[in-house]
């Protein structure tokens, strides 16, 4: 399997990189600042590029079986760029011959009840709302797109944090998944497992899913 990965220097992106290399994938990591990526592996190629500037990465993604985008606006503070980046990938990846995209989405746009979103909850942290709203707009971009790209928007549980890799998880749709104690959570390594499993299995085509314990 050969994948191209945007966002390998981020927390979730780095976990996806580690899981992909552990599975024996060939990975092309497209990053703005290669000095922030300390991983060295013979199956890893690091390319300097910016998702918003396709001419910096189009050649690098050619031949990839799939592209993974783990993009955050936290460094720049511009959450409006999240849906813009989604549109850029939808418009440009097919031109590079890429057929599959896995997008690291947010949990804020999941439903806790029909028409009620996680980010509508009064206890939802105010500081998280701009990014959650940006991810929600990105989901709208995917759903409205006529691109031939086979995409999957993968929302984590409400709480995604460091923890063990168990390889176990559940897959849901637009509703927040909770366990028997009412908790919605997943470890970062198991989120990475679930995402790459979607690529290997080729399922969840052109839809949003969520993964949790």
mmCIF file of C-alpha atoms in Angstrom:
data_model
loop_
_atom_site.group_PDB
_atom_site.id
_atom_site.type_symbol
_atom_site.label_atom_id
_atom_site.label_comp_id
_atom_site.label_asym_id
_atom_site.label_seq_id
_atom_site.Cartn_x
_atom_site.Cartn_y
_atom_site.Cartn_z
ATOM 1 C CA UNK A 1 0.000 0.000 0.000
ATOM 2 C CA UNK A 2 1.249 3.449 -0.890
ATOM 3 C CA UNK A 3 -0.282 6.519 0.722
ATOM 4 C CA UNK A 4 0.374 10.232 0.806
ATOM 5 C CA UNK A 5 -0.212 11.933 4.142
ATOM 6 C CA UNK A 6 -0.915 15.586 4.837
ATOM 7 C CA UNK A 7 -0.371 16.621 8.454
ATOM 8 C CA UNK A 8 2.182 14.049 9.577
ATOM 9 C CA UNK A 9 3.673 16.495 12.095
ATOM 10 C CA UNK A 10 0.384 16.827 13.980
ATOM 11 C CA UNK A 11 -0.629 14.640 16.914
ATOM 12 C CA UNK A 12 -3.163 12.493 15.070
ATOM 13 C CA UNK A 13 -1.262 12.693 11.797
ATOM 14 C CA UNK A 14 1.887 11.357 13.434
ATOM 15 C CA UNK A 15 -0.067 8.423 14.873
ATOM 16 C CA UNK A 16 -1.403 7.663 11.394
ATOM 17 C CA UNK A 17 2.160 7.818 10.060
ATOM 18 C CA UNK A 18 3.390 5.401 12.746
ATOM 19 C CA UNK A 19 0.531 2.970 12.099
ATOM 20 C CA UNK A 20 1.022 3.107 8.331
ATOM 21 C CA UNK A 21 4.748 2.402 8.604
ATOM 22 C CA UNK A 22 4.061 -0.424 11.079
ATOM 23 C CA UNK A 23 1.769 -1.977 8.460
ATOM 24 C CA UNK A 24 4.531 -1.812 5.872
ATOM 25 C CA UNK A 25 3.034 1.013 3.818
ATOM 26 C CA UNK A 26 5.142 3.300 1.687
ATOM 27 C CA UNK A 27 4.334 6.806 2.935
ATOM 28 C CA UNK A 28 4.920 10.178 1.339
ATOM 29 C CA UNK A 29 4.513 12.797 4.060
ATOM 30 C CA UNK A 30 3.706 16.253 2.726
ATOM 31 C CA UNK A 31 4.586 18.853 5.345
ATOM 32 C CA UNK A 32 5.204 22.584 5.420
ATOM 33 C CA UNK A 33 8.179 22.275 7.777
ATOM 34 C CA UNK A 34 10.183 19.031 7.407
ATOM 35 C CA UNK A 35 12.277 19.928 10.460
ATOM 36 C CA UNK A 36 9.241 19.178 12.640
ATOM 37 C CA UNK A 37 9.156 15.539 11.486
ATOM 38 C CA UNK A 38 11.793 13.463 13.273
ATOM 39 C CA UNK A 39 10.699 10.044 12.004
ATOM 40 C CA UNK A 40 13.201 8.251 9.797
ATOM 41 C CA UNK A 41 12.232 5.129 7.883
ATOM 42 C CA UNK A 42 13.304 3.718 4.501
ATOM 43 C CA UNK A 43 9.635 3.578 3.486
ATOM 44 C CA UNK A 44 9.064 7.250 4.346
ATOM 45 C CA UNK A 45 9.552 10.070 1.850
ATOM 46 C CA UNK A 46 9.198 13.621 3.138
ATOM 47 C CA UNK A 47 8.105 16.349 0.725
ATOM 48 C CA UNK A 48 7.840 20.060 1.482
ATOM 49 C CA UNK A 49 4.401 21.234 0.422
ATOM 50 C CA UNK A 50 1.325 23.209 1.401
ATOM 51 C CA UNK A 51 -2.113 21.683 0.834
ATOM 52 C CA UNK A 52 -3.364 25.071 -0.338
ATOM 53 C CA UNK A 53 -0.749 25.159 -3.119
ATOM 54 C CA UNK A 54 -1.337 22.041 -5.263
ATOM 55 C CA UNK A 55 1.682 22.713 -7.441
ATOM 56 C CA UNK A 56 3.858 21.924 -4.401
ATOM 57 C CA UNK A 57 2.471 18.390 -3.982
ATOM 58 C CA UNK A 58 0.665 17.156 -7.109
ATOM 59 C CA UNK A 59 3.710 15.299 -8.396
ATOM 60 C CA UNK A 60 4.346 13.757 -4.971
ATOM 61 C CA UNK A 61 0.900 12.134 -4.688
ATOM 62 C CA UNK A 62 0.887 10.537 -8.129
ATOM 63 C CA UNK A 63 0.775 6.770 -7.819
ATOM 64 C CA UNK A 64 -0.620 6.792 -4.280
ATOM 65 C CA UNK A 65 -3.345 4.264 -3.508
ATOM 66 C CA UNK A 66 -4.887 6.809 -1.155
ATOM 67 C CA UNK A 67 -4.340 10.194 0.417
ATOM 68 C CA UNK A 68 -4.902 10.889 4.112
ATOM 69 C CA UNK A 69 -5.522 14.458 5.264
ATOM 70 C CA UNK A 70 -5.025 15.227 8.957
ATOM 71 C CA UNK A 71 -5.208 19.003 8.824
ATOM 72 C CA UNK A 72 -5.662 21.457 11.653
ATOM 73 C CA UNK A 73 -5.765 25.229 11.731
ATOM 74 C CA UNK A 74 -4.456 25.425 15.292
ATOM 75 C CA UNK A 75 -1.028 26.722 14.339
ATOM 76 C CA UNK A 76 -2.459 29.476 12.136
ATOM 77 C CA UNK A 77 -5.719 30.118 13.968
ATOM 78 C CA UNK A 78 -7.620 30.361 10.673
ATOM 79 C CA UNK A 79 -10.373 27.767 10.833
ATOM 80 C CA UNK A 80 -11.982 29.107 7.656
ATOM 81 C CA UNK A 81 -9.214 27.371 5.735
ATOM 82 C CA UNK A 82 -10.461 23.898 6.758
ATOM 83 C CA UNK A 83 -13.323 23.717 4.211
ATOM 84 C CA UNK A 84 -11.109 25.463 1.648
ATOM 85 C CA UNK A 85 -8.518 22.691 2.026
ATOM 86 C CA UNK A 86 -11.238 20.084 1.564
ATOM 87 C CA UNK A 87 -12.275 21.728 -1.696
ATOM 88 C CA UNK A 88 -8.668 21.933 -2.896
ATOM 89 C CA UNK A 89 -8.172 18.198 -2.385
ATOM 90 C CA UNK A 90 -11.502 17.283 -3.988
ATOM 91 C CA UNK A 91 -10.659 19.401 -7.021
ATOM 92 C CA UNK A 92 -7.017 18.427 -7.477
ATOM 93 C CA UNK A 93 -6.464 14.841 -6.335
ATOM 94 C CA UNK A 94 -8.298 13.299 -9.308
ATOM 95 C CA UNK A 95 -5.975 15.216 -11.640
ATOM 96 C CA UNK A 96 -3.075 13.377 -9.982
ATOM 97 C CA UNK A 97 -4.764 10.011 -10.513
ATOM 98 C CA UNK A 98 -5.678 9.603 -6.823
ATOM 99 C CA UNK A 99 -9.001 7.872 -6.270
ATOM 100 C CA UNK A 100 -9.270 7.636 -2.463
ATOM 101 C CA UNK A 101 -9.167 10.234 0.324
ATOM 102 C CA UNK A 102 -9.515 9.696 4.073
ATOM 103 C CA UNK A 103 -10.181 12.941 5.937
ATOM 104 C CA UNK A 104 -9.578 13.330 9.673
ATOM 105 C CA UNK A 105 -12.782 15.057 10.738
ATOM 106 C CA UNK A 106 -14.031 16.487 14.007
ATOM 107 C CA UNK A 107 -16.631 15.197 16.454
ATOM 108 C CA UNK A 108 -18.455 18.515 16.872
ATOM 109 C CA UNK A 109 -20.739 17.943 13.877
ATOM 110 C CA UNK A 110 -21.954 14.550 15.132
ATOM 111 C CA UNK A 111 -25.509 14.345 16.446
ATOM 112 C CA UNK A 112 -26.445 13.624 20.047
ATOM 113 C CA UNK A 113 -30.136 13.647 19.034
ATOM 114 C CA UNK A 114 -31.855 14.287 15.703
ATOM 115 C CA UNK A 115 -30.788 17.750 14.602
ATOM 116 C CA UNK A 116 -28.751 18.383 17.774
ATOM 117 C CA UNK A 117 -24.992 18.564 17.316
ATOM 118 C CA UNK A 118 -22.233 17.826 19.814
ATOM 119 C CA UNK A 119 -20.968 21.390 19.454
ATOM 120 C CA UNK A 120 -24.444 22.735 20.342
ATOM 121 C CA UNK A 121 -24.099 21.374 23.863
ATOM 122 C CA UNK A 122 -23.657 24.202 26.394
ATOM 123 C CA UNK A 123 -20.786 22.236 27.962
ATOM 124 C CA UNK A 124 -18.876 22.066 24.671
ATOM 125 C CA UNK A 125 -15.653 24.057 25.240
ATOM 126 C CA UNK A 126 -15.909 27.507 23.698
ATOM 127 C CA UNK A 127 -12.291 27.342 22.533
ATOM 128 C CA UNK A 128 -13.059 24.287 20.395
ATOM 129 C CA UNK A 129 -16.067 25.746 18.599
ATOM 130 C CA UNK A 130 -14.271 27.558 15.737
ATOM 131 C CA UNK A 131 -12.427 24.414 14.654
ATOM 132 C CA UNK A 132 -15.557 22.282 15.118
ATOM 133 C CA UNK A 133 -17.499 24.715 12.940
ATOM 134 C CA UNK A 134 -14.734 24.629 10.328
ATOM 135 C CA UNK A 135 -14.863 20.847 10.229
ATOM 136 C CA UNK A 136 -18.646 21.001 9.931
ATOM 137 C CA UNK A 137 -18.289 23.268 6.902
ATOM 138 C CA UNK A 138 -15.737 20.875 5.426
ATOM 139 C CA UNK A 139 -18.261 18.054 5.774
ATOM 140 C CA UNK A 140 -20.768 20.199 3.872
ATOM 141 C CA UNK A 141 -18.163 20.689 1.125
ATOM 142 C CA UNK A 142 -17.655 16.939 0.819
ATOM 143 C CA UNK A 143 -21.357 16.190 0.706
ATOM 144 C CA UNK A 144 -22.035 18.820 -1.946
ATOM 145 C CA UNK A 145 -19.066 17.898 -4.126
ATOM 146 C CA UNK A 146 -19.415 16.393 -7.574
ATOM 147 C CA UNK A 147 -15.771 15.283 -7.544
ATOM 148 C CA UNK A 148 -15.151 11.689 -8.654
ATOM 149 C CA UNK A 149 -12.902 11.254 -5.607
ATOM 150 C CA UNK A 150 -13.922 8.432 -3.269
ATOM 151 C CA UNK A 151 -13.778 10.211 0.101
ATOM 152 C CA UNK A 152 -14.480 9.238 3.701
ATOM 153 C CA UNK A 153 -14.855 11.815 6.494
ATOM 154 C CA UNK A 154 -13.895 10.086 9.732
ATOM 155 C CA UNK A 155 -15.031 11.726 12.968
ATOM 156 C CA UNK A 156 -13.473 10.531 16.214
ATOM 157 C CA UNK A 157 -15.323 10.050 19.471
ATOM 158 C CA UNK A 158 -16.065 13.124 21.588
ATOM 159 C CA UNK A 159 -12.842 12.446 23.504
ATOM 160 C CA UNK A 160 -9.750 11.381 21.578
ATOM 161 C CA UNK A 161 -6.593 11.183 23.646
ATOM 162 C CA UNK A 162 -3.346 9.325 24.097
ATOM 163 C CA UNK A 163 -3.733 5.713 25.123
ATOM 164 C CA UNK A 164 -2.972 2.134 24.116
ATOM 165 C CA UNK A 165 -3.395 0.611 20.683
ATOM 166 C CA UNK A 166 -5.954 -2.145 21.183
ATOM 167 C CA UNK A 167 -7.076 -2.549 17.577
ATOM 168 C CA UNK A 168 -10.674 -2.569 18.796
ATOM 169 C CA UNK A 169 -13.318 0.012 17.972
ATOM 170 C CA UNK A 170 -16.875 0.453 16.725
ATOM 171 C CA UNK A 171 -17.979 2.243 13.572
ATOM 172 C CA UNK A 172 -21.038 4.476 13.464
ATOM 173 C CA UNK A 173 -22.597 7.063 11.207
ATOM 174 C CA UNK A 174 -23.702 10.609 11.978
ATOM 175 C CA UNK A 175 -24.617 9.940 15.625
ATOM 176 C CA UNK A 176 -22.145 10.167 18.488
ATOM 177 C CA UNK A 177 -21.148 6.712 19.740
ATOM 178 C CA UNK A 178 -21.103 6.187 23.508
ATOM 179 C CA UNK A 179 -20.196 3.151 25.586
ATOM 180 C CA UNK A 180 -22.279 1.457 28.290
ATOM 181 C CA UNK A 181 -21.266 4.181 30.753
ATOM 182 C CA UNK A 182 -22.317 6.975 28.421
ATOM 183 C CA UNK A 183 -18.725 7.887 27.565
ATOM 184 C CA UNK A 184 -17.617 8.649 24.002
ATOM 185 C CA UNK A 185 -13.899 8.059 23.668
ATOM 186 C CA UNK A 186 -11.114 6.478 21.622
ATOM 187 C CA UNK A 187 -7.322 6.517 21.801
ATOM 188 C CA UNK A 188 -5.321 8.293 19.125
ATOM 189 C CA UNK A 189 -3.580 5.039 18.065
ATOM 190 C CA UNK A 190 -6.911 3.213 17.689
ATOM 191 C CA UNK A 191 -8.330 6.105 15.672
ATOM 192 C CA UNK A 192 -5.343 5.660 13.334
ATOM 193 C CA UNK A 193 -6.084 1.936 13.121
ATOM 194 C CA UNK A 194 -9.723 2.586 12.245
ATOM 195 C CA UNK A 195 -8.850 5.141 9.575
ATOM 196 C CA UNK A 196 -6.318 2.951 7.800
ATOM 197 C CA UNK A 197 -8.670 -0.025 8.046
ATOM 198 C CA UNK A 198 -11.169 1.990 5.993
ATOM 199 C CA UNK A 199 -8.573 2.433 3.271
ATOM 200 C CA UNK A 200 -7.635 -1.248 3.276
ATOM 201 C CA UNK A 201 -11.242 -2.432 3.255
ATOM 202 C CA UNK A 202 -12.411 0.193 0.792
ATOM 203 C CA UNK A 203 -15.633 0.790 2.707
ATOM 204 C CA UNK A 204 -17.501 3.886 3.949
ATOM 205 C CA UNK A 205 -17.409 5.330 0.463
ATOM 206 C CA UNK A 206 -18.482 8.983 0.112
ATOM 207 C CA UNK A 207 -19.882 9.237 3.606
ATOM 208 C CA UNK A 208 -19.103 10.467 7.104
ATOM 209 C CA UNK A 209 -18.512 7.863 9.767
ATOM 210 C CA UNK A 210 -17.433 7.970 13.378
ATOM 211 C CA UNK A 211 -15.250 5.565 15.342
ATOM 212 C CA UNK A 212 -15.243 4.998 19.105
ATOM 213 C CA UNK A 213 -14.997 2.287 21.742
#
